[in-house]
Short mmCIF file of C-alpha atoms in Angstrom, two decimals:
data_model
loop_
_atom_site.label_atom_id
_atom_site.label_comp_id
_atom_site.label_asym_id
_atom_site.label_seq_id
_atom_site.Cartn_x
_atom_site.Cartn_y
_atom_site.Cartn_z
CA MET V 516 26.97 -13.94 16.61
CA THR V 517 26.24 -11.10 14.22
CA ALA V 518 24.12 -11.68 11.16
CA PRO V 519 26.10 -12.05 7.95
CA ARG V 520 26.26 -8.93 5.87
CA ASP V 521 23.94 -8.91 2.88
CA THR V 522 26.15 -8.58 -0.18
CA THR V 523 23.46 -9.26 -2.75
CA PRO V 524 23.74 -6.69 -5.55
CA ARG V 525 20.76 -4.37 -5.73
CA LYS V 526 18.99 -3.71 -8.98
CA ALA V 527 18.57 0.00 -9.54
CA PHE V 528 15.11 0.70 -10.99
CA GLY V 529 14.09 -2.89 -10.36
CA ARG V 530 10.50 -4.05 -10.00
CA LEU V 531 8.58 -2.44 -7.12
CA SER V 532 6.86 -4.41 -4.40
CA LEU V 533 3.11 -4.75 -4.96
CA PRO V 534 2.06 -2.33 -2.15
CA GLU V 535 4.60 0.24 -3.34
CA ARG V 536 3.42 -0.20 -6.93
CA ASN V 537 -0.20 0.38 -5.91
CA PHE V 538 0.72 3.45 -3.86
CA VAL V 539 2.73 4.93 -6.73
CA ALA V 540 -0.12 4.28 -9.17
CA GLU V 541 -2.64 6.00 -6.87
CA SER V 542 -0.33 8.97 -6.25
CA LEU V 543 0.45 9.43 -9.91
CA ARG V 544 -3.20 9.46 -10.93
CA THR V 545 -3.88 12.44 -8.66
CA GLU V 546 -0.61 14.20 -9.47
CA THR V 547 -1.19 13.79 -13.21
CA VAL V 548 -4.62 15.40 -13.03
CA GLY V 549 -3.17 18.13 -10.85
CA GLY V 550 -0.36 18.67 -13.33
CA VAL V 551 -2.81 19.16 -16.18
CA LEU V 552 -4.72 21.71 -14.06
CA LEU V 553 -1.41 23.37 -13.23
CA LEU V 554 -0.60 23.62 -16.93
CA VAL V 555 -4.02 25.11 -17.67
CA ALA V 556 -3.65 27.63 -14.83
CA SER V 557 -0.20 28.66 -16.07
CA VAL V 558 -1.41 29.25 -19.60
CA ALA V 559 -4.39 31.20 -18.23
CA ALA V 560 -2.04 33.35 -16.14
CA LEU V 561 0.15 34.16 -19.15
CA VAL V 562 -2.86 35.07 -21.28
CA TRP V 563 -4.43 37.13 -18.48
CA ALA V 564 -1.20 39.00 -17.75
CA ASN V 565 -0.27 39.67 -21.38
CA ALA V 566 -3.60 40.46 -23.05
CA PRO V 567 -3.77 44.28 -23.43
CA LEU V 568 -7.37 44.49 -22.23
CA LEU V 569 -6.81 42.13 -19.28
CA HIS V 570 -3.37 43.07 -17.96
CA ASP V 571 -4.59 45.75 -15.54
CA SER V 572 -7.23 43.47 -14.07
CA TYR V 573 -4.60 40.78 -13.44
CA GLU V 574 -2.45 43.25 -11.52
CA SER V 575 -5.48 44.52 -9.59
CA VAL V 576 -6.60 41.05 -8.52
CA SER V 577 -3.08 39.91 -7.62
CA ASP V 578 -2.46 43.02 -5.49
CA PHE V 579 -5.87 43.04 -3.79
CA HIS V 580 -5.34 42.82 -0.01
CA PHE V 581 -7.62 41.16 2.52
CA GLY V 582 -7.35 39.49 5.92
CA PRO V 583 -7.15 40.58 9.58
CA GLU V 584 -4.55 43.34 9.80
CA ALA V 585 -4.42 43.10 13.61
CA LEU V 586 -3.05 39.56 13.25
CA GLY V 587 -0.49 40.59 10.64
CA LEU V 588 -2.41 38.74 7.95
CA HIS V 589 -3.60 41.59 5.71
CA LEU V 590 -2.05 40.05 2.59
CA SER V 591 -2.43 40.31 -1.16
CA VAL V 592 -4.10 37.56 -3.16
CA ALA V 593 -0.74 36.55 -4.61
CA HIS V 594 0.75 36.48 -1.10
CA TRP V 595 -2.08 34.31 0.23
CA ALA V 596 -1.53 31.91 -2.68
CA ALA V 597 2.24 31.67 -2.08
CA ASP V 598 2.23 31.47 1.72
CA GLY V 599 -1.23 30.06 2.43
CA LEU V 600 -2.21 27.67 -0.34
CA LEU V 601 1.30 26.31 -0.78
CA ALA V 602 1.25 25.29 2.90
CA ILE V 603 -1.29 22.64 1.82
CA PHE V 604 1.10 21.49 -0.93
CA PHE V 605 3.95 21.21 1.57
CA PHE V 606 1.68 19.43 4.08
CA VAL V 607 1.15 16.69 1.49
CA ALA V 608 4.90 16.71 0.77
CA GLY V 609 5.54 16.18 4.48
CA ILE V 610 3.21 13.16 4.57
CA GLU V 611 4.90 11.73 1.46
CA LEU V 612 8.31 12.19 3.02
CA LYS V 613 7.20 10.55 6.28
CA ARG V 614 5.75 7.60 4.39
CA GLU V 615 8.92 7.16 2.34
CA LEU V 616 11.00 7.24 5.53
CA VAL V 617 8.97 4.63 7.44
CA ALA V 618 7.42 2.43 4.75
CA GLY V 619 8.83 3.35 1.34
CA ASP V 620 12.16 3.25 -0.47
CA LEU V 621 13.84 5.64 1.99
CA LYS V 622 13.30 3.17 4.85
CA ASP V 623 16.10 0.95 3.56
CA PRO V 624 19.40 2.87 3.51
CA ARG V 625 20.62 0.78 0.58
CA ALA V 626 17.51 1.57 -1.46
CA ALA V 627 17.52 5.21 -0.30
CA ALA V 628 21.08 5.81 -1.46
CA LEU V 629 20.13 6.11 -5.12
CA PRO V 630 17.30 8.71 -4.98
CA VAL V 631 19.00 10.67 -2.18
CA ALA V 632 22.30 10.88 -4.08
CA ALA V 633 20.46 11.75 -7.30
CA ALA V 634 18.43 14.46 -5.56
CA LEU V 635 21.46 15.98 -3.83
CA CYS V 636 23.48 16.06 -7.04
CA GLY V 637 20.37 17.30 -8.87
CA MET V 638 20.30 20.31 -6.54
CA ALA V 639 24.03 20.93 -6.15
CA VAL V 640 24.90 20.96 -9.86
CA PRO V 641 22.16 23.46 -10.90
CA ALA V 642 23.24 25.74 -8.04
CA LEU V 643 26.84 25.44 -9.25
CA VAL V 644 25.83 26.14 -12.87
CA TYR V 645 23.92 29.25 -11.74
CA THR V 646 26.82 30.44 -9.59
CA LEU V 647 29.44 29.98 -12.33
CA THR V 648 27.22 31.71 -14.90
CA ASN V 649 26.74 34.73 -12.66
CA LEU V 650 30.37 34.90 -11.59
CA ALA V 651 31.35 34.99 -15.24
CA GLY V 652 28.66 37.53 -16.15
CA GLY V 653 28.81 39.71 -13.08
CA GLY V 654 25.25 38.90 -11.97
CA SER V 655 23.63 38.43 -8.57
CA LEU V 656 24.35 35.20 -6.72
CA GLY V 657 21.12 35.52 -4.73
CA GLY V 658 19.15 33.26 -7.07
CA TRP V 659 21.39 30.19 -6.75
CA ALA V 660 18.53 28.14 -5.25
CA VAL V 661 15.95 28.91 -7.96
CA PRO V 662 16.91 26.07 -10.38
CA THR V 663 17.34 23.45 -7.65
CA ALA V 664 13.69 22.35 -7.39
CA THR V 665 11.73 19.81 -9.44
CA ASP V 666 7.99 20.19 -9.97
CA ILE V 667 6.59 16.67 -9.74
CA ALA V 668 3.05 17.67 -10.80
CA PHE V 669 4.24 19.33 -14.00
CA ALA V 670 6.66 16.49 -14.76
CA LEU V 671 3.91 13.91 -14.38
CA ALA V 672 1.57 16.01 -16.51
CA VAL V 673 4.17 15.77 -19.28
CA LEU V 674 4.27 12.00 -18.80
CA ALA V 675 0.48 11.90 -19.09
CA VAL V 676 0.68 13.72 -22.41
CA ILE V 677 3.46 11.67 -23.99
CA GLY V 678 2.16 8.29 -22.83
CA THR V 679 1.28 6.22 -19.80
CA SER V 680 3.47 3.22 -20.54
CA LEU V 681 6.54 4.40 -18.64
CA PRO V 682 7.71 1.56 -16.34
CA SER V 683 6.59 1.91 -12.74
CA SER V 684 10.19 1.78 -11.51
CA LEU V 685 11.08 4.97 -13.40
CA ARG V 686 7.89 6.68 -12.26
CA ALA V 687 8.62 5.69 -8.66
CA PHE V 688 12.17 7.02 -9.00
CA LEU V 689 10.84 10.35 -10.25
CA LEU V 690 8.29 10.50 -7.41
CA THR V 691 10.82 9.61 -4.70
CA LEU V 692 13.35 11.98 -6.19
CA ALA V 693 10.82 14.82 -6.04
CA VAL V 694 9.97 14.01 -2.40
CA VAL V 695 13.65 14.23 -1.39
CA ASP V 696 13.99 17.32 -3.59
CA ASP V 697 11.06 18.94 -1.75
CA LEU V 698 12.70 18.18 1.62
CA PHE V 699 15.91 19.96 0.69
CA ALA V 700 14.00 22.82 -0.93
CA ILE V 701 12.13 23.28 2.36
CA LEU V 702 15.43 23.35 4.24
CA ILE V 703 16.79 25.93 1.79
CA ILE V 704 13.73 28.14 2.31
CA ALA V 705 13.94 27.81 6.09
CA VAL V 706 17.70 28.43 6.37
CA PHE V 707 18.52 30.88 3.60
CA PHE V 708 15.32 32.90 3.22
CA THR V 709 14.56 33.70 6.84
CA SER V 710 16.01 37.12 7.67
CA THR V 711 14.46 38.13 11.02
CA ILE V 712 12.79 35.89 13.56
CA ASP V 713 10.09 36.76 16.10
CA PHE V 714 10.88 34.21 18.79
CA VAL V 715 7.57 34.79 20.62
CA ALA V 716 5.54 33.88 17.53
CA LEU V 717 7.93 31.02 16.75
CA GLY V 718 7.53 29.70 20.29
CA GLY V 719 3.75 29.89 19.94
CA ALA V 720 3.98 27.91 16.68
CA ALA V 721 6.13 25.31 18.45
CA VAL V 722 3.54 24.99 21.24
CA GLY V 723 0.81 24.56 18.61
CA LEU V 724 2.82 21.85 16.86
CA LEU V 725 3.33 20.08 20.18
CA ALA V 726 -0.43 20.18 20.81
CA PHE V 727 -0.98 18.81 17.28
CA TRP V 728 1.42 15.94 18.00
CA LEU V 729 -0.14 15.13 21.39
CA LEU V 730 -3.64 15.02 19.91
CA LEU V 731 -2.42 12.62 17.25
CA ARG V 732 -0.72 10.44 19.85
CA ARG V 733 -3.92 10.25 21.89
CA GLY V 734 -5.90 9.21 18.82
CA VAL V 735 -8.18 12.24 18.78
CA HIS V 736 -10.28 12.35 15.60
CA GLY V 737 -12.17 15.13 13.87
CA TRP V 738 -11.20 17.72 11.31
CA TYR V 739 -12.91 20.37 13.45
CA VAL V 740 -10.07 19.91 15.97
CA TYR V 741 -7.09 19.82 13.64
CA VAL V 742 -8.04 22.38 10.98
CA PRO V 743 -8.45 25.35 13.42
CA LEU V 744 -5.25 24.30 15.21
CA ALA V 745 -3.41 24.08 11.88
CA LEU V 746 -4.57 27.58 10.94
CA VAL V 747 -3.31 28.96 14.27
CA VAL V 748 0.07 27.22 13.82
CA TRP V 749 0.31 28.54 10.26
CA ALA V 750 -0.48 32.13 11.32
CA LEU V 751 2.09 32.04 14.14
CA MET V 752 4.72 30.56 11.83
CA TYR V 753 4.04 33.27 9.25
CA ASN V 754 4.41 36.03 11.84
CA SER V 755 7.60 34.49 13.21
CA GLY V 756 9.47 35.32 10.01
CA VAL V 757 10.03 31.65 9.10
CA HIS V 758 8.30 30.85 5.82
CA ALA V 759 4.78 29.71 6.64
CA THR V 760 4.97 26.60 4.45
CA ILE V 761 7.32 25.07 7.05
CA ALA V 762 4.27 24.67 9.30
CA GLY V 763 2.63 22.47 6.68
CA VAL V 764 5.69 20.25 6.38
CA ALA V 765 6.05 19.90 10.15
CA MET V 766 2.43 18.82 10.60
CA GLY V 767 2.69 16.37 7.68
CA LEU V 768 5.75 14.74 9.24
CA MET V 769 3.87 14.20 12.52
CA LEU V 770 1.20 11.97 11.02
CA ARG V 771 1.61 8.23 11.54
CA CYS V 772 2.23 6.45 8.23
CA THR V 773 2.42 2.85 9.43
CA THR V 774 -0.59 0.58 9.82
CA ARG V 775 -1.60 -1.12 13.04
CA GLU V 776 -3.62 -4.27 13.56
CA GLY V 777 -7.08 -3.94 12.07
CA GLU V 778 -6.15 -0.93 9.91
CA LYS V 779 -6.30 -1.03 6.14
CA GLN V 780 -4.66 2.39 5.85
CA SER V 781 -2.52 4.43 8.19
CA PRO V 782 -3.82 7.84 9.38
CA GLY V 783 -1.24 9.55 7.17
CA GLU V 784 -2.42 7.71 4.08
CA ARG V 785 -6.06 8.48 4.84
CA VAL V 786 -5.39 12.19 5.35
CA GLU V 787 -3.18 12.33 2.26
CA HIS V 788 -5.94 10.67 0.22
CA LEU V 789 -8.33 13.41 1.36
CA VAL V 790 -5.99 16.41 1.08
CA ARG V 791 -4.00 15.55 -2.06
CA PRO V 792 -6.87 16.43 -4.45
CA LEU V 793 -7.24 19.79 -2.66
CA SER V 794 -3.52 20.41 -3.05
CA ALA V 795 -3.15 19.22 -6.65
CA GLY V 796 -6.54 20.42 -7.88
CA LEU V 797 -6.87 23.79 -6.15
CA ALA V 798 -3.92 25.05 -4.10
CA VAL V 799 -1.10 24.58 -6.63
CA PRO V 800 -3.09 25.72 -9.72
CA LEU V 801 -4.20 28.88 -7.90
CA PHE V 802 -0.62 29.57 -6.87
CA ALA V 803 0.42 29.17 -10.51
CA LEU V 804 -2.38 31.48 -11.63
CA PHE V 805 -1.01 34.33 -9.53
CA SER V 806 2.70 33.55 -9.91
CA ALA V 807 3.13 32.62 -13.57
CA GLY V 808 1.58 35.82 -14.95
CA VAL V 809 4.74 37.47 -16.24
CA ALA V 810 5.06 39.76 -19.23
CA ILE V 811 6.18 37.82 -22.31
CA SER V 812 7.57 39.79 -25.23
CA GLY V 813 10.46 39.62 -27.62
CA ASP V 814 12.60 41.81 -25.36
CA ALA V 815 11.63 39.80 -22.28
CA LEU V 816 12.59 36.53 -23.96
CA ALA V 817 15.84 38.07 -25.15
CA ASP V 818 16.59 39.07 -21.56
CA VAL V 819 16.16 35.45 -20.49
CA PHE V 820 19.19 34.54 -22.59
CA GLY V 821 21.00 37.83 -22.09
CA LYS V 822 21.12 38.44 -18.34
CA PRO V 823 23.35 36.29 -16.12
CA GLU V 824 20.64 35.76 -13.48
CA THR V 825 18.04 34.52 -15.94
CA LEU V 826 20.55 32.57 -18.04
CA GLY V 827 21.86 30.94 -14.87
CA VAL V 828 18.35 29.77 -13.96
CA LEU V 829 17.74 28.49 -17.49
CA LEU V 830 21.02 26.57 -17.70
CA GLY V 831 20.59 25.30 -14.17
CA LEU V 832 17.24 23.72 -15.00
CA VAL V 833 18.05 22.37 -18.46
CA VAL V 834 21.72 21.41 -18.08
CA GLY V 835 22.39 21.32 -14.34
CA LYS V 836 19.41 19.18 -13.38
CA THR V 837 20.03 16.63 -16.14
CA ILE V 838 23.75 16.26 -15.48
CA GLY V 839 23.33 16.33 -11.70
CA ILE V 840 20.64 13.64 -11.45
CA PHE V 841 22.13 11.41 -14.13
CA GLY V 842 25.63 11.83 -12.71
CA GLY V 843 24.50 11.15 -9.14
CA THR V 844 22.66 8.02 -10.22
CA TRP V 845 25.57 6.73 -12.30
CA LEU V 846 28.13 7.39 -9.55
CA THR V 847 25.94 5.62 -6.99
CA ALA V 848 25.63 2.59 -9.26
CA ARG V 849 29.35 2.75 -10.09
CA PHE V 850 30.69 2.86 -6.53
CA THR V 851 28.09 0.74 -4.72
CA ARG V 852 26.75 -2.76 -5.35
CA ALA V 853 23.71 -1.38 -7.15
CA SER V 854 23.35 -2.22 -10.84
CA LEU V 855 20.88 -1.09 -13.45
CA SER V 856 17.88 -3.34 -14.11
CA GLU V 857 18.27 -5.48 -17.24
CA ASP V 858 15.03 -4.04 -18.63
CA LEU V 859 16.40 -0.48 -18.77
CA ALA V 860 19.29 1.39 -20.31
CA TRP V 861 21.17 4.45 -19.08
CA ALA V 862 19.41 6.39 -21.83
CA ASP V 863 16.18 5.89 -19.85
CA VAL V 864 17.76 7.36 -16.71
CA PHE V 865 19.06 10.29 -18.74
CA ALA V 866 15.55 10.96 -20.11
CA VAL V 867 14.00 10.99 -16.63
CA ALA V 868 16.83 13.21 -15.38
CA SER V 869 16.08 15.72 -18.12
CA LEU V 870 12.38 15.57 -17.19
CA ALA V 871 13.34 16.62 -13.64
CA GLY V 872 14.50 19.91 -15.14
CA ILE V 873 10.86 21.04 -15.05
CA GLY V 874 11.09 23.37 -12.08
CA PHE V 875 7.92 25.34 -11.53
CA THR V 876 6.03 25.62 -8.25
CA VAL V 877 8.93 25.73 -5.79
CA SER V 878 11.24 27.45 -8.30
CA LEU V 879 8.74 30.29 -8.73
CA LEU V 880 8.39 30.56 -4.95
CA ILE V 881 12.15 30.67 -4.38
CA GLY V 882 12.49 33.19 -7.22
CA GLU V 883 10.07 35.50 -5.42
CA LEU V 884 11.98 35.12 -2.16
CA ALA V 885 15.44 35.48 -3.70
CA PHE V 886 14.73 38.74 -5.53
CA GLU V 887 12.14 40.23 -3.21
CA GLY V 888 12.05 43.99 -3.70
CA ASP V 889 13.14 43.86 -7.34
CA ALA V 890 9.88 43.33 -9.24
CA ILE V 891 11.47 43.54 -12.70
CA LEU V 892 14.16 40.94 -11.99
CA THR V 893 11.61 38.73 -10.22
CA ASP V 894 9.43 38.66 -13.34
CA GLU V 895 12.45 38.00 -15.55
CA VAL V 896 13.52 35.09 -13.36
CA LYS V 897 9.97 33.70 -13.47
CA ALA V 898 10.09 33.94 -17.27
CA SER V 899 13.37 32.03 -17.27
CA VAL V 900 11.79 29.32 -15.09
CA LEU V 901 8.94 28.99 -17.59
CA VAL V 902 11.26 28.89 -20.61
CA GLY V 903 13.68 26.46 -18.93
CA SER V 904 10.84 24.16 -17.91
CA LEU V 905 9.44 24.21 -21.43
CA ILE V 906 12.83 23.33 -22.95
CA ALA V 907 13.37 20.52 -20.41
CA ALA V 908 9.88 19.13 -21.08
CA THR V 909 10.40 19.19 -24.85
CA PHE V 910 13.82 17.55 -24.64
CA ALA V 911 12.57 14.84 -22.28
CA THR V 912 9.54 14.18 -24.50
CA VAL V 913 11.78 13.51 -27.51
CA LEU V 914 14.03 11.16 -25.51
CA LEU V 915 11.14 9.23 -23.96
CA LYS V 916 9.31 8.91 -27.29
CA LEU V 917 12.39 7.28 -28.82
CA ARG V 918 12.09 4.47 -26.25
CA ASN V 919 8.31 4.32 -26.10
CA ALA V 920 7.93 0.95 -27.85
CA ARG V 921 10.31 -0.63 -25.33
CA TYR V 922 8.39 0.95 -22.45
CA ARG V 923 5.10 -0.34 -23.81
CA ARG V 924 6.34 -3.93 -23.82
CA MET V 925 7.61 -3.56 -20.24
CA TRP V 926 4.34 -2.00 -19.12
CA GLU V 927 2.27 -4.78 -20.72
CA ALA V 928 4.42 -7.39 -18.95
CA GLU V 929 3.97 -5.57 -15.62
CA GLU V 930 0.18 -5.32 -16.04
CA ARG V 931 -0.51 -8.84 -17.36
CA ASP V 932 -3.09 -10.67 -15.22
CA ASP V 933 -3.93 -13.98 -16.92
CA ASP V 934 -5.61 -15.48 -13.86
CA LEU V 935 -7.86 -12.41 -13.49
CA ASP V 936 -7.39 -12.12 -9.72
CA GLY V 937 -6.54 -8.39 -9.78
CA VAL V 938 -2.83 -8.95 -9.04
CA PRO V 939 -0.29 -8.76 -11.90
CA ASP V 940 1.20 -12.15 -12.69
CA VAL V 941 4.80 -10.99 -12.17
CA TYR V 942 4.07 -10.71 -8.43
CA GLU V 943 2.72 -14.28 -8.17
CA GLU V 944 5.42 -16.31 -9.87
CA ASP V 945 6.46 -17.91 -6.54
CA ASP V 946 2.90 -18.56 -5.35
CA PRO V 947 1.74 -22.20 -5.81
CA ALA V 948 -1.90 -21.09 -5.75
CA TYR V 949 -1.24 -18.92 -8.80
CA HIS V 950 0.20 -21.86 -10.74
CA LEU V 951 -2.75 -24.03 -9.73
CA ARG V 952 -5.14 -21.37 -11.04
CA MET V 953 -3.17 -21.11 -14.26
CA ALA V 954 -3.12 -24.92 -14.60
CA ALA V 955 -6.93 -24.98 -14.29
CA ILE V 956 -7.19 -22.18 -16.85
CA HIS V 957 -4.88 -24.06 -19.24
CA ASP V 958 -6.86 -27.30 -18.69
CA ARG V 959 -10.08 -25.51 -19.63
CA LYS V 960 -8.43 -23.96 -22.66
CA ALA V 961 -6.95 -27.34 -23.65
CA ALA V 962 -10.41 -28.97 -23.38
CA GLU V 963 -11.86 -26.20 -25.54
CA HIS V 964 -9.08 -26.66 -28.08
CA ARG V 965 -9.64 -30.46 -28.09
CA ARG V 966 -13.36 -29.97 -28.70
CA THR V 967 -12.60 -27.49 -31.47
CA ALA V 968 -10.04 -29.87 -33.01
CA ASP V 969 -12.51 -32.80 -32.84
CA GLU V 970 -15.23 -30.71 -34.50
CA ILE V 971 -12.84 -29.62 -37.26
CA THR V 972 -11.69 -33.25 -37.75
CA ARG V 973 -15.28 -34.51 -37.97
CA ARG V 974 -16.23 -31.75 -40.41
CA ILE V 975 -13.27 -32.53 -42.65
CA ALA V 976 -14.10 -36.22 -42.52
CA ARG V 977 -17.71 -35.55 -43.51
CA GLU V 978 -16.57 -33.32 -46.38
CA ASP V 979 -14.10 -35.96 -47.58
CA THR V 980 -16.75 -38.65 -47.39
CA ALA V 981 -19.24 -36.49 -49.24
CA ALA V 982 -16.69 -35.69 -51.92
CA ARG V 983 -15.76 -39.36 -52.45
CA HIS V 984 -19.43 -40.36 -52.48
CA GLY V 985 -20.23 -37.70 -55.09
CA LEU V 986 -17.46 -38.90 -57.42
CA ALA V 987 -18.37 -42.59 -57.12
CA GLU V 988 -22.14 -42.22 -57.70
CA VAL V 989 -22.66 -39.94 -60.65
CA PRO V 990 -26.47 -39.84 -61.23
CA GLY V 991 -27.59 -41.31 -64.53
CA GLY V 992 -24.12 -41.66 -65.95
CA ALA V 993 -23.32 -40.89 -69.54
CA GLY V 994 -23.21 -43.47 -72.29
CA GLU V 995 -23.78 -44.19 -75.91
CA ASP V 996 -27.34 -45.47 -75.34
CA ASP V 997 -28.39 -42.59 -73.05
CA ASP V 998 -28.23 -38.96 -74.11
CA ARG V 999 -29.07 -37.61 -70.58
CA PRO V 1000 -26.43 -35.45 -69.10
CA ALA V 1001 -24.09 -37.15 -66.69
#
């Protein structure tokens, strides 16, 4: 006999499991700090590139070349940042994706349907908006992929600024959405921005990846084994013509992200815990420092709204992302058995969808690849990414602030821990031990209240007695034969 089909309606944006909640909280802490550093690096890049006395030095540093030329790695600083440092970012993205596939929301096809549909629509609609804008304006269609990416670090930095009381379900949705978004962005880079392939170098990279996988399977430990191998794989991938960041993703996907007996953390989680601060705190901010330094002037900003390529990117991020993600989420809930959690409204989903319009790291990278060889248009597209991200962040901030009081109440309910055991009470409602602990706590509180009530009763009784005694025994009295005061 086959098992009966589960027809229980799913709650979209419902409460996370406790392990998933803890993982999301840990990830968001690092990503939020990284997002703030990313914001600082971006502002520094704009100041450095636009200050009259500093502009030339920015260009000189960005264009400075170093590295072994014999190995095809004599690259500029900006090139090292885009192809080298971002490989670390995509390595972490690969681990996140693997974890989501084997232990997170993407493991369950029913739970995965919502973020996958939202991510796909959140990439397809911005690409369509860009394409229609450029068909109408006679612009280049080469930048269709620029507005398709979401920058999770920047989005979470905005959340850190506007408040930390956003419900964990919405934060997890944004995180999972960005992981799926990163996967498709990687596929776009690999498929559409690889012109020529050196099959010898690509074969060497494949052999290196196979060696990486075999070492992991055999349980070999030691960074001194994996780091040199990873560098060799990265160099071969770069020289193959396939974007070098693909090497980082491939190695991240190979790590085991499930725990075995006696393990508190899987190898993937341990490595991610070690590498994520390097990615969020160093690699991505340095990439931003040498990618976000575009000339900002009145004419440049006018071009953002005046050229079809830049306007397409802007509208794709601000309008396309919001409509795509919200529409994909609504359609999934409308035509499946999923329903929105009672604690949230569709306005909350719309606000998070607009926040996903912050496209920065991957959008800047794709912009460089899409318009390679046209430095002026590349800078203009980067400016449009910055302006579009700023507009999306501002719009999302207003929407989220309007619901902030509601979020705060939800967050307080999620975090409440009356029995002080380190686990929120909402996760222990079906645990008899929890209710026994709470009963003991209530008994102690009741005893304290009884003692307090008895003390108050005794004090009132004493005061009443003293008052009656004072009225009945007036010293000396007052009478006609005694002039002493009563």
